[in-house]
Short mmCIF file of C-alpha atoms in Angstrom, two decimals:
data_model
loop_
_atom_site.label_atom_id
_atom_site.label_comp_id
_atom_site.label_asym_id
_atom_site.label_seq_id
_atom_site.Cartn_x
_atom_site.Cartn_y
_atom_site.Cartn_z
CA UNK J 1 -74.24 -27.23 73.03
CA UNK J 2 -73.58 -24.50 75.21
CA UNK J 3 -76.54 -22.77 77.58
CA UNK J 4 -78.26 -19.95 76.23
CA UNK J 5 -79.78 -16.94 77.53
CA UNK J 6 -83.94 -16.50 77.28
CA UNK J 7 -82.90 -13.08 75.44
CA UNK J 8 -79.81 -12.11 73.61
CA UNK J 9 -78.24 -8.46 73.36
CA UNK J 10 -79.55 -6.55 70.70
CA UNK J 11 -76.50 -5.47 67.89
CA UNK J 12 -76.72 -2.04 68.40
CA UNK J 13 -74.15 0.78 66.47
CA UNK J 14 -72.11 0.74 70.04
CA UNK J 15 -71.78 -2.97 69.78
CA UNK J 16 -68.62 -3.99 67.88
CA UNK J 17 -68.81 -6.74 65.19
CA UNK J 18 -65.92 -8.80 63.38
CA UNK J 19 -64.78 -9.27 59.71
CA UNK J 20 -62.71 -11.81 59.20
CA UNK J 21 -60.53 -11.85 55.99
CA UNK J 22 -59.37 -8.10 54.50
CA UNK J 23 -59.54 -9.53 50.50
CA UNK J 24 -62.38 -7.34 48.38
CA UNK J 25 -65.26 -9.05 50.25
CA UNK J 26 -64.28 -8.38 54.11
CA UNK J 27 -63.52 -4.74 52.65
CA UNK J 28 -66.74 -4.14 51.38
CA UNK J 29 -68.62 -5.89 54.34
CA UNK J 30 -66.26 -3.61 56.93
CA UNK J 31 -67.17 -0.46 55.17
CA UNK J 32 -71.45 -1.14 54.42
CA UNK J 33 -70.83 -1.80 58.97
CA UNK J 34 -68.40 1.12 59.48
CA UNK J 35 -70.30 3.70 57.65
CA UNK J 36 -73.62 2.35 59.11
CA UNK J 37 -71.69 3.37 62.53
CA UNK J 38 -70.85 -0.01 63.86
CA UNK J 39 -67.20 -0.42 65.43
CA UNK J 40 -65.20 -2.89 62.94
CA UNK J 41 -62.52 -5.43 64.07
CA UNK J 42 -60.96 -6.96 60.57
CA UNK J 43 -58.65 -9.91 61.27
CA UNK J 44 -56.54 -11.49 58.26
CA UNK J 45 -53.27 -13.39 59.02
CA UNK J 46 -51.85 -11.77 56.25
CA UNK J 47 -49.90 -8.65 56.81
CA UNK J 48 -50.08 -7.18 53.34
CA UNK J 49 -53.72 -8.17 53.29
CA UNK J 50 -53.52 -6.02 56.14
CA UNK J 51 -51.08 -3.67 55.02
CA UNK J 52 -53.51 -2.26 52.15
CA UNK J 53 -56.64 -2.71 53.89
CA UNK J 54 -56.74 0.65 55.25
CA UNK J 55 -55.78 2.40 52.02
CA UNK J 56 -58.35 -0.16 49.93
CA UNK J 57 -60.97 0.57 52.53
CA UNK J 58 -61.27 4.85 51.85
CA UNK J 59 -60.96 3.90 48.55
CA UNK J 60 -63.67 2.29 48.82
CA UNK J 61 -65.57 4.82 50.85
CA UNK J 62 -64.59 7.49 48.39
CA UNK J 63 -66.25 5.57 45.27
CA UNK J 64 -69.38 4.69 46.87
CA UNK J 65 -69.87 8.04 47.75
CA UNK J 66 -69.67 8.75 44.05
CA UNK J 67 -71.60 6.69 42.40
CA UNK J 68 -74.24 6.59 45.08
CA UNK J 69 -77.81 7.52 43.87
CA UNK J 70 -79.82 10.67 45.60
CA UNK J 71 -82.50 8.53 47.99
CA UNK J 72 -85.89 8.95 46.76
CA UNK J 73 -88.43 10.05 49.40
CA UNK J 74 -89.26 5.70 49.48
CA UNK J 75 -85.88 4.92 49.48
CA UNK J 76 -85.29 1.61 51.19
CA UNK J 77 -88.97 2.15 52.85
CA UNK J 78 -89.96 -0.79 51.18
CA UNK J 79 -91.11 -4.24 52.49
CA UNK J 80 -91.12 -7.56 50.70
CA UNK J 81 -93.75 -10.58 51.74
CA UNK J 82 -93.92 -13.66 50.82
CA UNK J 83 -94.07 -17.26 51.77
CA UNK J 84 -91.00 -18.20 53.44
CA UNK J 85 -88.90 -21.29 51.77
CA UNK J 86 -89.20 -22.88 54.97
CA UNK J 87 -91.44 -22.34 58.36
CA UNK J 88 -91.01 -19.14 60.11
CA UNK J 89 -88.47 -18.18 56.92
CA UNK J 90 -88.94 -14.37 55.60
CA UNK J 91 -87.96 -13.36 52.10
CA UNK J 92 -87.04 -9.79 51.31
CA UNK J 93 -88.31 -8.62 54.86
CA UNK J 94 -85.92 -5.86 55.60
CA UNK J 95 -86.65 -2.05 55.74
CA UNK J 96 -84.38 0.43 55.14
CA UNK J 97 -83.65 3.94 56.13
CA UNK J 98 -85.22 6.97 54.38
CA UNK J 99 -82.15 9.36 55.68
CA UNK J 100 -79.25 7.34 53.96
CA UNK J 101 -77.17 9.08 51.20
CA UNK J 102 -78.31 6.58 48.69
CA UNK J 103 -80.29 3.39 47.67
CA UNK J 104 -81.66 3.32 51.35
CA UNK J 105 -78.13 3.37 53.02
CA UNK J 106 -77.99 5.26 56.76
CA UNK J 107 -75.87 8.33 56.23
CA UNK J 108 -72.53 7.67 58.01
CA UNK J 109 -72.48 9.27 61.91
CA UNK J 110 -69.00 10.55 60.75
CA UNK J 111 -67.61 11.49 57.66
CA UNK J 112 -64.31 9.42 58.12
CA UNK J 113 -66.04 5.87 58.48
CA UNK J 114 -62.64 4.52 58.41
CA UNK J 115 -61.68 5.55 61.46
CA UNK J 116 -64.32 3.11 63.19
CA UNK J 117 -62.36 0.35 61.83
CA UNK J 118 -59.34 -1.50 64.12
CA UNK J 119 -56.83 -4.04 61.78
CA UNK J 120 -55.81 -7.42 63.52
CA UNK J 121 -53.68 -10.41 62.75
CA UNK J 122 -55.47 -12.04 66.01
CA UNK J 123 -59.24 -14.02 66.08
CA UNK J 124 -58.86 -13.34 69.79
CA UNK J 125 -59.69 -9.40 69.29
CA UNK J 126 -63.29 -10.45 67.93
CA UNK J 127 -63.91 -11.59 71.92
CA UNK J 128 -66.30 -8.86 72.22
CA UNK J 129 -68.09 -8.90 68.64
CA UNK J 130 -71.58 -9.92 68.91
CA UNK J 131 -71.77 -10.82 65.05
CA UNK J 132 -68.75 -11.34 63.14
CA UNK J 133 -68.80 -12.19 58.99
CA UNK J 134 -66.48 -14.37 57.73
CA UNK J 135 -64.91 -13.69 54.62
CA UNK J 136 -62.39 -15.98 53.99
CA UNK J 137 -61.53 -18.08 50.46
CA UNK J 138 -64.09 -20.39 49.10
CA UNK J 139 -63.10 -23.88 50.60
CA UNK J 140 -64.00 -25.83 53.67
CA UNK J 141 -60.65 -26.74 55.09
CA UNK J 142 -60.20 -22.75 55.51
CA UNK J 143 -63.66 -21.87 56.67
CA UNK J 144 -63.60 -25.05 59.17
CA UNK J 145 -60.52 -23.66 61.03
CA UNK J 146 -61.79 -20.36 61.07
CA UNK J 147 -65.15 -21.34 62.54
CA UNK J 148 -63.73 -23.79 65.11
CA UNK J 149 -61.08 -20.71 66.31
CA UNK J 150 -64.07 -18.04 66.77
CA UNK J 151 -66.00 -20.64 68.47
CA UNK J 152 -63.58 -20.56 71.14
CA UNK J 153 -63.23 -17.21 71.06
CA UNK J 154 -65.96 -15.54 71.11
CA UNK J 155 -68.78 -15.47 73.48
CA UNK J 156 -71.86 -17.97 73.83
CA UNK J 157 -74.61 -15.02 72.36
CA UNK J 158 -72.32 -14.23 69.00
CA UNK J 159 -73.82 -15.17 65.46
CA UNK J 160 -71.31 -16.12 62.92
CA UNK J 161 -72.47 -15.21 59.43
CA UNK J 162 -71.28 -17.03 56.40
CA UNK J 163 -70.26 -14.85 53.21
CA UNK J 164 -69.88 -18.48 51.98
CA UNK J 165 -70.92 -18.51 48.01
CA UNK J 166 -71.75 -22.10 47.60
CA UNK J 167 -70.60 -24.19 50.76
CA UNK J 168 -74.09 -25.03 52.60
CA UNK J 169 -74.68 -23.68 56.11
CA UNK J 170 -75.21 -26.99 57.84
CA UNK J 171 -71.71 -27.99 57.19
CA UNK J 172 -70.22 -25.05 57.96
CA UNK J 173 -72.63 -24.82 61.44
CA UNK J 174 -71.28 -28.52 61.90
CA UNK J 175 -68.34 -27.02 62.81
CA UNK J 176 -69.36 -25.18 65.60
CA UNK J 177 -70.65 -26.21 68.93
CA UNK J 178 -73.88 -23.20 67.93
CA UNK J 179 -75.37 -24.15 64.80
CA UNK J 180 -78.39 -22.72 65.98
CA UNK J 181 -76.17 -19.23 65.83
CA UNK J 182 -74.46 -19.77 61.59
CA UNK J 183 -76.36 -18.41 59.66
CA UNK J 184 -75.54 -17.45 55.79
CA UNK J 185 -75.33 -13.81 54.45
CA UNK J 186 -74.15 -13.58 51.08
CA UNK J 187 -72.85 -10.06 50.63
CA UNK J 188 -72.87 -9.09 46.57
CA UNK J 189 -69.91 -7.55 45.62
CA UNK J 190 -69.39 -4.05 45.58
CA UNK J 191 -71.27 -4.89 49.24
CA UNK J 192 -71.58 -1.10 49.47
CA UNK J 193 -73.53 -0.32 46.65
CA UNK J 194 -75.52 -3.44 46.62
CA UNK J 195 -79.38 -3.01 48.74
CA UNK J 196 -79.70 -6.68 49.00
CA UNK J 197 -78.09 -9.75 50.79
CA UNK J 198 -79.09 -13.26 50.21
CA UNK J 199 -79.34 -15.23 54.02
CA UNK J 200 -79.57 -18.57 53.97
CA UNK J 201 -80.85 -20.43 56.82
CA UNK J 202 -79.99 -23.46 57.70
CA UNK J 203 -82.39 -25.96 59.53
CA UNK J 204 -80.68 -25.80 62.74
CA UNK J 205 -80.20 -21.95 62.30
CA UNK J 206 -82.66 -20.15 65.24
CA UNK J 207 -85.26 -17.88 64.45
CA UNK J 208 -83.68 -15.42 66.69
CA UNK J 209 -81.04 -16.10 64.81
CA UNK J 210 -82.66 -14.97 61.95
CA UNK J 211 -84.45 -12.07 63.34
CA UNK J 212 -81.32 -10.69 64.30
CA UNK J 213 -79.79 -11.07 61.24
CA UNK J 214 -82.39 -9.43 59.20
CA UNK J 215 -82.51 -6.23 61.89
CA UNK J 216 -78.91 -5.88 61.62
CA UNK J 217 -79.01 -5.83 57.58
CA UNK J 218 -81.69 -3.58 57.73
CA UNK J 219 -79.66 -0.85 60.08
CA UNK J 220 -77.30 -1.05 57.50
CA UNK J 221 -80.05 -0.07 54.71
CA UNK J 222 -80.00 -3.61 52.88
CA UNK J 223 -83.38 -6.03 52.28
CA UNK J 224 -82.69 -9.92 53.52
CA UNK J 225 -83.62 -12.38 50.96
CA UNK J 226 -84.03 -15.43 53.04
CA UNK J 227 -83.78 -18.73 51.53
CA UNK J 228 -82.95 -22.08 52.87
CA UNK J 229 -79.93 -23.97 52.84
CA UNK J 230 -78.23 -25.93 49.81
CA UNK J 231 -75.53 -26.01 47.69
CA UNK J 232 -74.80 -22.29 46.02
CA UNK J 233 -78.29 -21.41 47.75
CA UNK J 234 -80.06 -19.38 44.64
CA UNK J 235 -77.81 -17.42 43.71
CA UNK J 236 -74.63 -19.46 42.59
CA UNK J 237 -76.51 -22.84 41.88
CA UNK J 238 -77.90 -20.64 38.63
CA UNK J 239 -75.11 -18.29 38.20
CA UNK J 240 -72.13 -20.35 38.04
CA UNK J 241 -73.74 -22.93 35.40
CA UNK J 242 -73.80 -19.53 33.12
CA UNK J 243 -70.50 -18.89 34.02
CA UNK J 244 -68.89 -21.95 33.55
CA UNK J 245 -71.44 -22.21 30.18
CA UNK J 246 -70.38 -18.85 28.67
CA UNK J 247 -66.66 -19.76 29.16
CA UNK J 248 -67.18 -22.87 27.12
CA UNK J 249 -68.89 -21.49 24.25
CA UNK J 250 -66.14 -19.02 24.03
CA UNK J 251 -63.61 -21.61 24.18
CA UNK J 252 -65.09 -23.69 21.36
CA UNK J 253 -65.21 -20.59 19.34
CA UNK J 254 -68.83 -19.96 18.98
CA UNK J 255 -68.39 -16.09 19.64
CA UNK J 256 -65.59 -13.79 21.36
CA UNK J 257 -66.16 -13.11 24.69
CA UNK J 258 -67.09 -9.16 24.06
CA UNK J 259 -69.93 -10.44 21.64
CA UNK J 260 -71.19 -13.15 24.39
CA UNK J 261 -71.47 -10.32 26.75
CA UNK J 262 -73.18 -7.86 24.31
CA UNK J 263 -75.90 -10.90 23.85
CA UNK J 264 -76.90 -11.25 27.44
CA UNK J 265 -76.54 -7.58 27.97
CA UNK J 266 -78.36 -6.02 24.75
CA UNK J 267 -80.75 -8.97 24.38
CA UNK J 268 -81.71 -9.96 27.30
CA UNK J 269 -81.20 -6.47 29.76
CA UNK J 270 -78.43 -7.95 31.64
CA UNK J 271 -76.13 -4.68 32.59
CA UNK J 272 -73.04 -6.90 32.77
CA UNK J 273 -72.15 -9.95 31.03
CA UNK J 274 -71.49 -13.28 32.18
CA UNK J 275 -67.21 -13.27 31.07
CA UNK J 276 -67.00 -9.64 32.55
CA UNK J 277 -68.79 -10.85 35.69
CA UNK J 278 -66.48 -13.62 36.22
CA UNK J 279 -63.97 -11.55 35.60
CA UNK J 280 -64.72 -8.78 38.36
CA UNK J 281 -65.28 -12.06 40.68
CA UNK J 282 -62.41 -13.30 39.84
CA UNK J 283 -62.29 -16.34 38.10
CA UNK J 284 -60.39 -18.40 40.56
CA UNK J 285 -63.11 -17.33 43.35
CA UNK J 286 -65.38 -19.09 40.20
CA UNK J 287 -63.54 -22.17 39.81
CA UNK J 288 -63.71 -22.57 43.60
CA UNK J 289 -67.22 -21.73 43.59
CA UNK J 290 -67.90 -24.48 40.63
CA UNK J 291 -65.74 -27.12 42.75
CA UNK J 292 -67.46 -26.69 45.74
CA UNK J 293 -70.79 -27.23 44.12
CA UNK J 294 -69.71 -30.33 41.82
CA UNK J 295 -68.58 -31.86 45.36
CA UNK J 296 -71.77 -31.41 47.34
CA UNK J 297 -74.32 -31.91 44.50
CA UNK J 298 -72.58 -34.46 43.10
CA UNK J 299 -73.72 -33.20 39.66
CA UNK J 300 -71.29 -33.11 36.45
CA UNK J 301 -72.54 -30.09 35.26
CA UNK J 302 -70.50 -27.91 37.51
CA UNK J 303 -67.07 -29.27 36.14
CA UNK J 304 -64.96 -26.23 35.24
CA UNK J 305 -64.74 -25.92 31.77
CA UNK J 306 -61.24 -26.27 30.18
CA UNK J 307 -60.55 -22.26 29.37
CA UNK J 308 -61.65 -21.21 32.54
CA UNK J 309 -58.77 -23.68 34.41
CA UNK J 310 -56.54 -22.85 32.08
CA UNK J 311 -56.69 -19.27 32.80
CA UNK J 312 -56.69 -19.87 36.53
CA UNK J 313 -53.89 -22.13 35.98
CA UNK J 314 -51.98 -19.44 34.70
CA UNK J 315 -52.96 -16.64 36.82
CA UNK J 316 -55.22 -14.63 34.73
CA UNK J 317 -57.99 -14.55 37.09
CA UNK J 318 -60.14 -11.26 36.24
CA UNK J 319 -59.82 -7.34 37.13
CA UNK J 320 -57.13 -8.19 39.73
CA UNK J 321 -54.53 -9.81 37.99
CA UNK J 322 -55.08 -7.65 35.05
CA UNK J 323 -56.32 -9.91 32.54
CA UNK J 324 -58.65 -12.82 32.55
CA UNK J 325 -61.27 -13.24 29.64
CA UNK J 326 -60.77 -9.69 28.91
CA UNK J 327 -57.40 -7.29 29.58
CA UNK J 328 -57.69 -4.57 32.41
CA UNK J 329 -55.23 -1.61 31.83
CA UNK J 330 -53.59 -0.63 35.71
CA UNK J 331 -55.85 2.40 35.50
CA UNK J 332 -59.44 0.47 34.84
CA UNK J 333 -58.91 -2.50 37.12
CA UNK J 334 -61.48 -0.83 39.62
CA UNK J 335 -65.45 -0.94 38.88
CA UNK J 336 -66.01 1.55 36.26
CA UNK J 337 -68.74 3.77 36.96
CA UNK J 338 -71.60 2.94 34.37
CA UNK J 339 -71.20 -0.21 35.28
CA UNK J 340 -71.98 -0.13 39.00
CA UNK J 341 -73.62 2.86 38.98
CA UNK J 342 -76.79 0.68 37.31
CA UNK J 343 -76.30 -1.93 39.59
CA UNK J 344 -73.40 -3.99 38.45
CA UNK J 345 -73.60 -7.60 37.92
CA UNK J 346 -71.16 -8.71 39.92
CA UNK J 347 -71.24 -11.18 43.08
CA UNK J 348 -69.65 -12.27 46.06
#
């Protein structure tokens, strides 16, 4: 374990912090940072990842300032209490701003948020990051090289924050010599528009570590929901049994997949349904996702169902292949705007 310091720099907008992985989910994290004035360093070993991130990235900015909300004069003033899942653990503690452009989001320092952002092939240019996110796919081999890498790189103060859907924190932290420093934040996707991020923490995770993990969320206008560590946390141990569920009725030919959606969404309030939602995750993020959890709960239930391989299998994975449970003309494979505008559905 490596010596610490009695107190630890506070992430301030001058201090820079990394993104590792330019696919939809580093985006998203890089702009919600950028436009909340942070400095951005996004590494991905892929050059075309690279290549497009720029172009994806004020894309992006351009559509959340679209379908942003007007803030309300409470906007992201809020507060949540509760009893922590674990000693010293806060759920939905974060405040927000009351001078962001929208759902509680600080207005940008700049109206090109873009430019705060730097593109890398390297891990080494996150040396100076005090927090960096990884992004990268959904399975351990990839996130364990990742994590070993920054911990060489990067100094003894930096967090590393998981946007890890399913794999639990401890064995992620394992890889690290600062477990006390991984922590879990699990970004929603479109990060931008979403107000809330679910952080696991781990048992060896610091409360410091914590603390500064909920500040920084907060400066970018977004509540922590802090729960403790296990396999798919809340979030994906409930959604991906629906999911994997919904694609199995469909397969067995109980109902087509736009009537399965217009059950959960007219009957029970849901503004997205479960086959669209997999499809803007992308279903081979979902089968992943379902793999991952049928490994580290041991539990059956998470099998992927036979349609949903299938698919995967041949490459129609969701909104960006252009076809997965649904079809997505060129022209409609972005979020459409009723659908994120109320919130979305969709997840990281």
């Amino acid at each position: 374990m490596r010596e610490r310091k009695d107190s630890e720099p506070a992430i301030t907008t001058g201090a820079p912090v990394g993104v590792v992985g330019a696919g939809t989910m580093g985006i998203g994290v890089a702009q919600c940072f950028a436009e909340a004035g942070y400095p951005v360093v996004v590494v991905d070993p892929d050059p075309a990842a690279l290549g497009s991130g720029p172009a994806r990235l004020r894309a992006g900015v351009r559509m959340a300032g679209l379908l942003r909300r007007p803030s309300s004069p409470s906007a992201g003033a809020e507060a949540g209490a509760g009893t922590g899942a674990a000693a010293g653990t806060r759920t939905g503690t974060t405040t927000g701003t009351t001078k962001g452009v929208g759902g509680g989001r600080p207005a940008p320092s700049s109206p090109f948020p873009e430019e705060r952002v730097v593109w890398s092939e390297k891990l080494s240019d996150l040396a100076p990051a005090l927090f960096v996110v990884e992004c990268a796919r959904e399975q351990v081999p990839i996130k364990e090289e990742i994590l070993r890498q920054l911990d060489q790189v990067c100094g003894p103060d930096t967090v590393f924050a998981s946007c890890t859907s399913c794999i639990p924190i401890t064995r992620l932290g394992s890889f690290t010599g600062r477990p006390d420093r991984v922590i879990g934040t699990h970004f929603m996707n479109p990060a931008p528009l979403k107000d809330a991020v679910e952080v696991i923490r781990a048992p060896r995770t610091s409360e410091q570590t914590v603390r500064r993990t909920v500040d920084l969320l907060a400066e970018l206008g977004k509540r922590a929901l802090v729960v403790r560590d296990a396999p798919g946390f809340v979030t994906n141990r409930v959604l991906m049994l629906t999911l994997n569920e919904a694609a199995t009725v469909l397969g067995e030919g109980t109902a087509d997949a736009e009537t399965v959606d217009r059950i959960f969404q007219d009957c029970f309030g849901h503004p997205m349904g479960p086959l669209r939602t997999a499809d803007l995750i992308g279903l081979d993020t979902v089968l992943d996702s379902l793999e991952v959890l049928r490994e580290f709960t041991g539990d059956e239930r998470f099998r992927p169902c036979a349609l949903l391989a299938r698919h995967v299998a041949e490459g129609s994975v969701g909104r960006k292949s252009g076809r997965g449970f649904y079809e997505y003309p060129k022209q409609r494979q972005h979020p459409e705007h009723h659908l994120v505008s109320r919130g979305g559905a969709s997840h990281g």
